[in-house]
Short mmCIF file of C-alpha atoms and ligand atoms in Angstrom, two decimals:
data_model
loop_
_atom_site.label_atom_id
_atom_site.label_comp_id
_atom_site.label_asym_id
_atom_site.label_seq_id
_atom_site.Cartn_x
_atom_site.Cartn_y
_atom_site.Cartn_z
CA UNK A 20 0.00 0.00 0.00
CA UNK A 21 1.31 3.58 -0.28
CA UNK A 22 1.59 5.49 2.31
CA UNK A 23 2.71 9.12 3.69
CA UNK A 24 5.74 8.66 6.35
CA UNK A 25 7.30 11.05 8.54
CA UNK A 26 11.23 9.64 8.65
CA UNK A 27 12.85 12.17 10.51
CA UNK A 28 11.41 15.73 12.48
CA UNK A 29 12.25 18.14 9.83
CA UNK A 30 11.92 16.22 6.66
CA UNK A 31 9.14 16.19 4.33
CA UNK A 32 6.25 13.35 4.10
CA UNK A 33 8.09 10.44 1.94
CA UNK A 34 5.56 8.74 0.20
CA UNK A 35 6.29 5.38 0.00
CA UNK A 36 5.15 1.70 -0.52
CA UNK A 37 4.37 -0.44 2.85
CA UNK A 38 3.16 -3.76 3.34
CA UNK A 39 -0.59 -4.17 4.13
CA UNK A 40 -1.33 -4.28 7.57
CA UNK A 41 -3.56 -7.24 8.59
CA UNK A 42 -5.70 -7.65 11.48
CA UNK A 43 -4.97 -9.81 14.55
CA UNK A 44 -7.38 -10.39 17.16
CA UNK A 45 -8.89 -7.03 18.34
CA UNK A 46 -8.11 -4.91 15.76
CA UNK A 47 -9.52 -4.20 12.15
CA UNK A 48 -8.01 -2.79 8.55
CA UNK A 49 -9.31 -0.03 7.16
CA UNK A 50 -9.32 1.41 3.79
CA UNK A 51 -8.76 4.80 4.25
CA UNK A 52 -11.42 7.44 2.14
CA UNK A 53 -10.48 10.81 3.76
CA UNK A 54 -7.88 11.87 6.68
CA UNK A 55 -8.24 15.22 8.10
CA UNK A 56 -5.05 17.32 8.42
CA UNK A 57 -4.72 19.61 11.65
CA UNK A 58 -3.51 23.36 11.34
CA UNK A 59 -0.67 22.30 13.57
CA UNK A 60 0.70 19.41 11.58
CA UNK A 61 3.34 21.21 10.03
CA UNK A 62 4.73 21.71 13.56
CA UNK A 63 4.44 17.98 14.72
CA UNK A 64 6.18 17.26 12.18
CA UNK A 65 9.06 19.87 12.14
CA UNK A 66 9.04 18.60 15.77
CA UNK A 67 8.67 22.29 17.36
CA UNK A 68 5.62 21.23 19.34
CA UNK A 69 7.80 18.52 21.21
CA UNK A 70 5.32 15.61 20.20
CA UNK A 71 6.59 11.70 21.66
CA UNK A 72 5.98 9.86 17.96
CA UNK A 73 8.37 7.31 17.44
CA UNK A 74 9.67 7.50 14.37
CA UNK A 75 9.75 6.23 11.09
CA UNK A 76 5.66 6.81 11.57
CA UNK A 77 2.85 6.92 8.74
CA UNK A 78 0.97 10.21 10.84
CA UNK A 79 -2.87 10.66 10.57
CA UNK A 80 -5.24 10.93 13.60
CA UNK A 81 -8.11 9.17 12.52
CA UNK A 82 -10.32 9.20 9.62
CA UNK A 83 -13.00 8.03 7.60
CA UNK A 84 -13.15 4.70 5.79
CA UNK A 85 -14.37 1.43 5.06
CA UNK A 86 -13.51 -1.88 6.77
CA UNK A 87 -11.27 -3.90 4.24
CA UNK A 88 -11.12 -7.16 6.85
CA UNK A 89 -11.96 -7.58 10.61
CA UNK A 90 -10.13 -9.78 13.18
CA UNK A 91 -11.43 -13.01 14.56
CA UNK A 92 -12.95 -11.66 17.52
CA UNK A 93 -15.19 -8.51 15.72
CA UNK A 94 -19.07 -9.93 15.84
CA UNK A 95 -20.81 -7.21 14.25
CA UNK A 96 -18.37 -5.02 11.49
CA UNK A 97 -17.87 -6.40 8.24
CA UNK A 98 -15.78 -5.95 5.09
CA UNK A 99 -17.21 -2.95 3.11
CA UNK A 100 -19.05 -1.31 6.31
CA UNK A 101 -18.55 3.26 6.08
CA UNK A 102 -16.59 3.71 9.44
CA UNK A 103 -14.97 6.56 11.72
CA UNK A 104 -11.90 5.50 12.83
CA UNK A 105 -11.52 7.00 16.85
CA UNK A 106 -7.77 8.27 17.23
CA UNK A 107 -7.87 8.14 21.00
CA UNK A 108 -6.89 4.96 21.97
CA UNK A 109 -6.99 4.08 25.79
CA UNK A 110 -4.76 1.31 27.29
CA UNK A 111 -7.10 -1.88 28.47
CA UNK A 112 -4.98 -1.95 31.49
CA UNK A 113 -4.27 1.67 32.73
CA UNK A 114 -6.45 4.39 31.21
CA UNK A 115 -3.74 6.77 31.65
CA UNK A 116 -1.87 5.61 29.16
CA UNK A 117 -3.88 6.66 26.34
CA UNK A 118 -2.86 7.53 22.98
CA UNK A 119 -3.66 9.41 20.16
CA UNK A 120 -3.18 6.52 16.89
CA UNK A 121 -0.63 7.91 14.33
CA UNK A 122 0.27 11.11 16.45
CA UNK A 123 1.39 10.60 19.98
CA UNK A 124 1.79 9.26 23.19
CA UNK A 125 2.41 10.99 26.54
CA UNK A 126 3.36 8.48 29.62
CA UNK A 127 6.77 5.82 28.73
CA UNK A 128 4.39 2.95 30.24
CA UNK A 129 2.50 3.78 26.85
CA UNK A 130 5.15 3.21 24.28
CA UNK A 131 4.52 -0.32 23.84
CA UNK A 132 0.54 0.16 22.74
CA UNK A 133 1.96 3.96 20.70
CA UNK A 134 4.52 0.96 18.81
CA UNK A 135 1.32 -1.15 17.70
CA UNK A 136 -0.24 1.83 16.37
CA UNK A 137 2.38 4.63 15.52
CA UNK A 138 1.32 4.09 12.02
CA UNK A 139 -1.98 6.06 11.33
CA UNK A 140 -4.19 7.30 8.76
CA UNK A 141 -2.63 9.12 5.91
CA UNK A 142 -1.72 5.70 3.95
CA UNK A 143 -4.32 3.63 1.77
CA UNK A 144 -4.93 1.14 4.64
CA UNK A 145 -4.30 1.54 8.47
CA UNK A 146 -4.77 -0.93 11.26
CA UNK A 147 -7.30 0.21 13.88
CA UNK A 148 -8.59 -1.14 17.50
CA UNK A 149 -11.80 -2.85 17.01
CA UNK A 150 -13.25 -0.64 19.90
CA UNK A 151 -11.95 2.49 17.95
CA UNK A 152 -14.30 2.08 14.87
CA UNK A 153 -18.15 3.22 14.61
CA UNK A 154 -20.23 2.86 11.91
CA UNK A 155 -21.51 5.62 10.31
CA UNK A 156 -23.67 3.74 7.88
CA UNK A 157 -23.94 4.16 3.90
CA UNK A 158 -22.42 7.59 2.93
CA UNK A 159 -21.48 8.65 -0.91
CA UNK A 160 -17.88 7.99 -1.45
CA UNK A 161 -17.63 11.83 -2.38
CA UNK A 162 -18.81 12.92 1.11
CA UNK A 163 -16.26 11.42 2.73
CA UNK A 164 -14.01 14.34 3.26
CA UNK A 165 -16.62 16.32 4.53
CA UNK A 166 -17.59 13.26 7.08
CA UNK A 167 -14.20 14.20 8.67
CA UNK A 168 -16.06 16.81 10.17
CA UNK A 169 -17.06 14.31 12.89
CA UNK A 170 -13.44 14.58 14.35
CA UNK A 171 -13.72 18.78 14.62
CA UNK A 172 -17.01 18.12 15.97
CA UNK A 173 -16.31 15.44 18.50
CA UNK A 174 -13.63 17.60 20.78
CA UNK A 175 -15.86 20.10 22.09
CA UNK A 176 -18.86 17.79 22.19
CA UNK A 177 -16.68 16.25 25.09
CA UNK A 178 -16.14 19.43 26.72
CA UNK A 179 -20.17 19.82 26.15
CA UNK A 180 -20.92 16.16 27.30
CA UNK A 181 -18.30 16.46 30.52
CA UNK A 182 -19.72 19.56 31.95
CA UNK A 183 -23.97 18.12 30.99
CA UNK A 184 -24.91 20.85 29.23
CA UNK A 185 -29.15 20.93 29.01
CA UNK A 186 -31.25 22.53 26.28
CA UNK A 187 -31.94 26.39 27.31
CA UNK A 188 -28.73 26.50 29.17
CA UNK A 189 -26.70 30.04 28.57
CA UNK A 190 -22.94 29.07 27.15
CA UNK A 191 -20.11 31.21 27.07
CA UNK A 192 -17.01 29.51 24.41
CA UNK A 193 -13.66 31.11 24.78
CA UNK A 194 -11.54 30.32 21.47
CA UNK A 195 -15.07 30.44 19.17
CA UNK A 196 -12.69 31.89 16.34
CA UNK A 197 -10.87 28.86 16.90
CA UNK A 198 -11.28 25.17 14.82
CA UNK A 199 -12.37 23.96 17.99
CA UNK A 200 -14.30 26.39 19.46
CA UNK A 201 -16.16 27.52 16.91
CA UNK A 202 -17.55 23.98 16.27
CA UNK A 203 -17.88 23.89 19.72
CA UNK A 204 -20.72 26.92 19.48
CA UNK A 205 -22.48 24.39 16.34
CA UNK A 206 -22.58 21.82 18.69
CA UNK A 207 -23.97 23.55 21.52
CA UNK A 208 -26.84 25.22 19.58
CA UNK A 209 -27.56 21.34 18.24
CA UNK A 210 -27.17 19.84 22.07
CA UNK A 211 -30.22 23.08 22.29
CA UNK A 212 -28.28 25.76 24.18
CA UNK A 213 -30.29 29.11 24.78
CA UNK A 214 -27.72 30.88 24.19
CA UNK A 215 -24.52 31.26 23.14
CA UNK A 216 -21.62 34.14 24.20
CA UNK A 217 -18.34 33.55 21.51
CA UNK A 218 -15.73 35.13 22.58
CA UNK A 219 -12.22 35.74 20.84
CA UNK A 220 -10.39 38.78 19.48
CA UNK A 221 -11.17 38.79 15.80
CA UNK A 222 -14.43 40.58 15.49
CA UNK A 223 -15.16 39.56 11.63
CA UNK A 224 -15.00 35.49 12.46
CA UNK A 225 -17.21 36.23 15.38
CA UNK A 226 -19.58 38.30 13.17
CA UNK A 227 -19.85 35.83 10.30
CA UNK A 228 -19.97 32.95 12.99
CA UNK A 229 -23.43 34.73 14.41
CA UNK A 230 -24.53 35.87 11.06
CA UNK A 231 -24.04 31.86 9.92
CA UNK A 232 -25.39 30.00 13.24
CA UNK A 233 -28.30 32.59 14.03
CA UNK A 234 -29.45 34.87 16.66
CA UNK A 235 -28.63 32.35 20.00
CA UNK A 236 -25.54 33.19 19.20
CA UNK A 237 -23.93 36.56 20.80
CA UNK A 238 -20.13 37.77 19.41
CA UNK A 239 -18.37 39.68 21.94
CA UNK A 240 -14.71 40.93 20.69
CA UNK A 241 -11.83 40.71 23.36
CA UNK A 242 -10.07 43.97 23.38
CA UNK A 243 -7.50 42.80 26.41
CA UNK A 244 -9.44 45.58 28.96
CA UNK A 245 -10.37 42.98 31.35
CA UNK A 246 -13.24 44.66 32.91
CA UNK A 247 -14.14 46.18 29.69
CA UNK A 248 -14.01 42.38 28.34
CA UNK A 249 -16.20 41.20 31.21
CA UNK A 250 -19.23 43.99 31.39
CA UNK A 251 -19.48 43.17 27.32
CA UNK A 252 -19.56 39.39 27.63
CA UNK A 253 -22.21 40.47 30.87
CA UNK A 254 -24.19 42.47 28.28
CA UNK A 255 -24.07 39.90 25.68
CA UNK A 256 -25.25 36.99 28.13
CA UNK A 257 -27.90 39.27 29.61
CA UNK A 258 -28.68 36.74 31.65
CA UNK A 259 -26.37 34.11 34.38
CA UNK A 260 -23.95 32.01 32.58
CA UNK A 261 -24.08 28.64 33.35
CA UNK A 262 -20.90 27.14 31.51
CA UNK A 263 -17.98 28.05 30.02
CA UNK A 264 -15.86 25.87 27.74
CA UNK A 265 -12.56 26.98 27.13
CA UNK A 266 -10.40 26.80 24.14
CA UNK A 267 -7.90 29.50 24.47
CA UNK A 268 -4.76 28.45 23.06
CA UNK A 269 -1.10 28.13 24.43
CA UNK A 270 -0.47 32.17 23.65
CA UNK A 271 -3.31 33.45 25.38
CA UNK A 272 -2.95 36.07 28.10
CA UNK A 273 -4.40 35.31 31.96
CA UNK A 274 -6.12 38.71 31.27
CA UNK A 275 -8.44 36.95 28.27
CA UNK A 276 -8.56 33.88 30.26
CA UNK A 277 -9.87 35.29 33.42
CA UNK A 278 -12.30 37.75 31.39
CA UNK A 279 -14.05 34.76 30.11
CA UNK A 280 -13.69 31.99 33.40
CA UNK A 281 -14.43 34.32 35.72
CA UNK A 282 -18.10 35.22 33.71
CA UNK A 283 -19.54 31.90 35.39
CA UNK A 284 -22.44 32.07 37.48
CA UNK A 285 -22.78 30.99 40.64
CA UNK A 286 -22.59 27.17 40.94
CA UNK A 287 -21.69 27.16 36.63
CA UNK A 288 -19.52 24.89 35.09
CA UNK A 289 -15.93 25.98 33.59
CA UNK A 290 -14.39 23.16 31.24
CA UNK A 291 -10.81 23.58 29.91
CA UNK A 292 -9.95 22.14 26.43
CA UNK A 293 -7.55 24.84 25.39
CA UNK A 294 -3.90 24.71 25.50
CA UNK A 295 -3.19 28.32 27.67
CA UNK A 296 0.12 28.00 29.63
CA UNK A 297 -0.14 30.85 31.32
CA UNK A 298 -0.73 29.98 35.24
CA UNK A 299 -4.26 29.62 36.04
CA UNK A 300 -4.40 32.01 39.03
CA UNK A 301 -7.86 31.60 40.05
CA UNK A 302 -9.00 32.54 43.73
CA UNK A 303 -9.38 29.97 45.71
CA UNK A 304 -12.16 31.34 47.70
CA UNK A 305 -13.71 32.49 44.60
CA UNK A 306 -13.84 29.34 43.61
CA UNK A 307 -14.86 27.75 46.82
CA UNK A 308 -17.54 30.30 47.64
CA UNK A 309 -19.04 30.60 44.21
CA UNK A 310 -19.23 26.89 44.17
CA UNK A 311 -17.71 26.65 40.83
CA UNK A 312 -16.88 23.16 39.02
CA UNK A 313 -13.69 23.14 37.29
CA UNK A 314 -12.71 20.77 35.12
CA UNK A 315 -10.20 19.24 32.43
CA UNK A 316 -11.30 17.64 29.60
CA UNK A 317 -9.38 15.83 27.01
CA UNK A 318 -10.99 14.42 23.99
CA UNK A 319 -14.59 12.74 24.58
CA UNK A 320 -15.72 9.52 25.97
CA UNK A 321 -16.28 6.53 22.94
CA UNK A 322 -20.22 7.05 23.85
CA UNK A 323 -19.89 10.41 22.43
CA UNK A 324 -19.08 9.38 18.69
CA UNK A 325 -22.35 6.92 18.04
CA UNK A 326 -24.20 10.31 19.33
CA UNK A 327 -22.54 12.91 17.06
CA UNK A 328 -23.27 10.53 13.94
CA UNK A 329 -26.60 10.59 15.50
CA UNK A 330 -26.70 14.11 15.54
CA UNK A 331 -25.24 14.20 11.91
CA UNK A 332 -28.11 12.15 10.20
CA UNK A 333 -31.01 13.92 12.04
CA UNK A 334 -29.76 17.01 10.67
CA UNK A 335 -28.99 18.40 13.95
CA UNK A 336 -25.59 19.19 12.96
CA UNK A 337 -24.75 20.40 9.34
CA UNK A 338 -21.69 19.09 7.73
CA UNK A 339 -22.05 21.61 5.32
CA UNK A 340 -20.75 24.15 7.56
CA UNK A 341 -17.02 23.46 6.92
CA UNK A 342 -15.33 24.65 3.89
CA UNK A 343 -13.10 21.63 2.68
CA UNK A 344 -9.94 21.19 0.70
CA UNK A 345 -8.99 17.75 -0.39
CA UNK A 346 -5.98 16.53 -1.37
CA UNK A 347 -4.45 13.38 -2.92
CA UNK A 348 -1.94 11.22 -0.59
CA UNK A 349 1.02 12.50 -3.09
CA UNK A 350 0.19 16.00 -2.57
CA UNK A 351 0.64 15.69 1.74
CA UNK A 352 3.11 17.83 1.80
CA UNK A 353 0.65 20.37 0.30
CA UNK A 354 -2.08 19.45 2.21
CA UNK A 355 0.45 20.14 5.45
CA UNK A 356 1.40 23.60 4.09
CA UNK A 357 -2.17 24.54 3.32
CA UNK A 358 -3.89 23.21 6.48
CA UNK A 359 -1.54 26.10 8.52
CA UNK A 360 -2.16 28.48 6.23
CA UNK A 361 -5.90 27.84 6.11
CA UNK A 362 -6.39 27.10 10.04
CA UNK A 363 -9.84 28.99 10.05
CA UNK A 364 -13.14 27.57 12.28
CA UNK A 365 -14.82 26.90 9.02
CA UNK A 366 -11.67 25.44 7.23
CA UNK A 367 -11.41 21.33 7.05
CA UNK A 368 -8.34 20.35 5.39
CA UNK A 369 -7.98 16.19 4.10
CA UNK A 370 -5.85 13.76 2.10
CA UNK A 371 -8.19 11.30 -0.17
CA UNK A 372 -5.80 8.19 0.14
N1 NAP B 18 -8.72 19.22 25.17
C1 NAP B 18 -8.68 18.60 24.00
O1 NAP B 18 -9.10 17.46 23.85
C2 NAP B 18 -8.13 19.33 22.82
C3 NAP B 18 -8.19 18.75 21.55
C4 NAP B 18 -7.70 19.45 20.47
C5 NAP B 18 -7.11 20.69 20.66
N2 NAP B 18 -7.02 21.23 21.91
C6 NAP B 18 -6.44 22.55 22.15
O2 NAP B 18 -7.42 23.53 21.88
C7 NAP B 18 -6.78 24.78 21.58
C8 NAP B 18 -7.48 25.43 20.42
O3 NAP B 18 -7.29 24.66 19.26
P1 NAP B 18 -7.75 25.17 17.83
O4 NAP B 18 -7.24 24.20 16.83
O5 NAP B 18 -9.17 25.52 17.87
O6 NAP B 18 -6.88 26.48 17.77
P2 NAP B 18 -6.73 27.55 16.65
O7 NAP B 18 -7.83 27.41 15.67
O8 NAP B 18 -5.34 27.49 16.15
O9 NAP B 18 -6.81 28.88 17.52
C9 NAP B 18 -7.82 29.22 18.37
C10 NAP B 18 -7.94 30.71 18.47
O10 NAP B 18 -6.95 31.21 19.34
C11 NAP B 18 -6.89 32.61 19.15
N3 NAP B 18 -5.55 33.11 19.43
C12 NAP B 18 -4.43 32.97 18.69
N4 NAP B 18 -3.40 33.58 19.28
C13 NAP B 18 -3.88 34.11 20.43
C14 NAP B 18 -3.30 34.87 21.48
N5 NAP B 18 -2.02 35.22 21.48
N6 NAP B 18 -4.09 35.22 22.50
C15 NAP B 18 -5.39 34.91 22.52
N7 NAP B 18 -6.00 34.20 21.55
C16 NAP B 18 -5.24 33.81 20.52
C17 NAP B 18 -7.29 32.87 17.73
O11 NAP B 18 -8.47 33.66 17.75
P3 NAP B 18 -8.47 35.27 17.82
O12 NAP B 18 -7.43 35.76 16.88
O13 NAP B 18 -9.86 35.65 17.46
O14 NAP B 18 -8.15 35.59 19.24
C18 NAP B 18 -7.67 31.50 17.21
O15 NAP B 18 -8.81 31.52 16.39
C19 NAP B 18 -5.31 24.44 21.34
O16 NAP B 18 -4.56 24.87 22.43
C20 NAP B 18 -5.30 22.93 21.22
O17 NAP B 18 -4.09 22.37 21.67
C21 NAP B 18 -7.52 20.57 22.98
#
């Protein structure tokens, strides 16, 4: 099979020829359709973002595609079946050793399962965890791109799920200009938030995100006056805010962050997804006296991914929304290049394998 491989930080995708992977017990083959290509890949793979990927490595997180051959022990997929393939892959025997399949591994007790499955999705065929493949049921080979929507989708419908969001609810998401957090606010309106604030700093993206997703949702610009910043997002809620779902990223000031945490109502919710490293410094007894739940959230349970495809066929949740840019496997390196120069909420960059 052919197959884009990352040989050394620093080098370009070689695209080269690689046996077949076949299935042992627990896991499943996968012709690959469509692979979605992150804004940051290009620095995963120049190795400035410090990811642990053992390398040589066949990247990808995940994807769309149809089984080509199951192991002995699958009792329900078979050969031809439309699938997502789930990137997160958690250890059977320690759940904090989880992985992400074709793009990294945090703890060294995980390097044996990150070996198995170092080799990911931007290759014909990949080898995939039984457990780590839903069916999405018949889809036309052509929409397959735009299915990889379900993986922009799925992150903030964790943050969503963790922190039980209910219809009516008022939402504030930090980072809406964001991939994540923009798809975060389509997600929200779908799970039947009231409404919405989306906050970030570039006031056009927030516009056309409210102009696109409708009057539940309420743009407030971040001009880095934090008290300025908080009696707009006030305004804008007009009413307590019962959950906030972060996805500043690793640049973003304390003053933005606490602007937008800080906003929570009395007994709300706050779930971090973003990447700030900037030190929290939250009051304690704010915290403690406001009754505030904070929380981390990484990724989204396996539950979650039946329900988004759910959401996806009712019409809940529009795949339409995301501007897409396909790309053959031979062209990765372009695809790379033109997912970080095209890293907007609405932009979904993907290799067709
Ligand atoms: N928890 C999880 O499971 C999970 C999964 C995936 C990703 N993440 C994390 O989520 C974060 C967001 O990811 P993404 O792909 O949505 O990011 P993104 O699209 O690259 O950026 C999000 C937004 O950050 C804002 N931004 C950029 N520089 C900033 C600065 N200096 N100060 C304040 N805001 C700034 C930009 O909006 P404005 O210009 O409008 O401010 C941008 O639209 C990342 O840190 C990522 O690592 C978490």
């Amino acid at each position: 099979m052919k197959a884009a491989v990352l040989n050394a930080f620093g080098q370009a995708l070689a695209i080269e020829t690689r046996p077949d992977p076949t299935p042992g017990p627990g896991s499943v083959v996968v012709d690959v359709a469509a692979a979605g290509v992150t804004g940051y890949a290009d620095r995963v793979f120049d190795g400035s973002r410090n990811y642990r990927l053992e390398l040589p490595a066949v990247p990808g997180p995940g994807g769309i595609g149809r089984v080509r051959a199951v192991g002995p022990d699958a009792t329900r997929l078979q050969p031809g079946d439309w699938v997502f393939c789930e990137p997160t892959i958690r250890a059977r025997d320690e759940v904090a050793d989880t992985i992400l399949q074709g793009w990294t591994y945090r703890t060294d007790a995980a390097l044996p399962l990150h070996l198995l499955y170092r080799d990911g999705s931007y290759a014909e065929q990949m080898m995939v965890p039984t457990e780590n493949v839903t069916r999405i049921g018949d889809i036309d080979p052509a929409d397959a791109g735009r299915w990889c929507g379900l993986s922009r989708l799925l992150v903030p419908y964790g943050g969503l799920w963790a922190g039980d969001l209910k219809p009516g609810e008022t939402l504030l998401v930090s980072g809406a200009t964001g991939g994540f957090g923009g798809a975060g606010v389509a997600v929200a309106l779908a799970m039947g938030a009231g409404r919405i604030v989306a906050t970030g700093r570039n006031a056009e993206t927030l516009a056309n995100l409210a102009a696109r997703l409708g009057p539940r949702v309420r743009p407030v610009a971040m001009t880095g006056d934090e008290a300025a910043d908080r009696q707009a997002i006030a305004d804008a809620a007009a009413s307590p805010i019962d959950m906030v779902l972060d996805f500043l990223p690793r640049e973003a000031s304390r003053t933005q962050l606490h602007a937008n945490l800080m906003a929570v109502r009395h007994g709300g919710r706050i779930m971090l997804m973003g990447g700030v490293r900037a030190e929290l410094g939250l009051d304690y007894n704010w915290l403690m006296h406001r009754e505030i739940t904070l929380r981390g959230v990484w990724m989204y349970p396996p539950e979650a991914v039946p329900r988004m495809v759910a959401m996806i066929r009712a019409s809940l949740i529009d795949l339409g929304q995301f501007d897409l840019a396909e790309f053959p496997l031979d062209d990765a390196n372009a695809a790379v290049a033109y997912a970080a120069a095209n890293a907007g909420p609405r932009q979904l960059t993907v290799l067709r394998p």
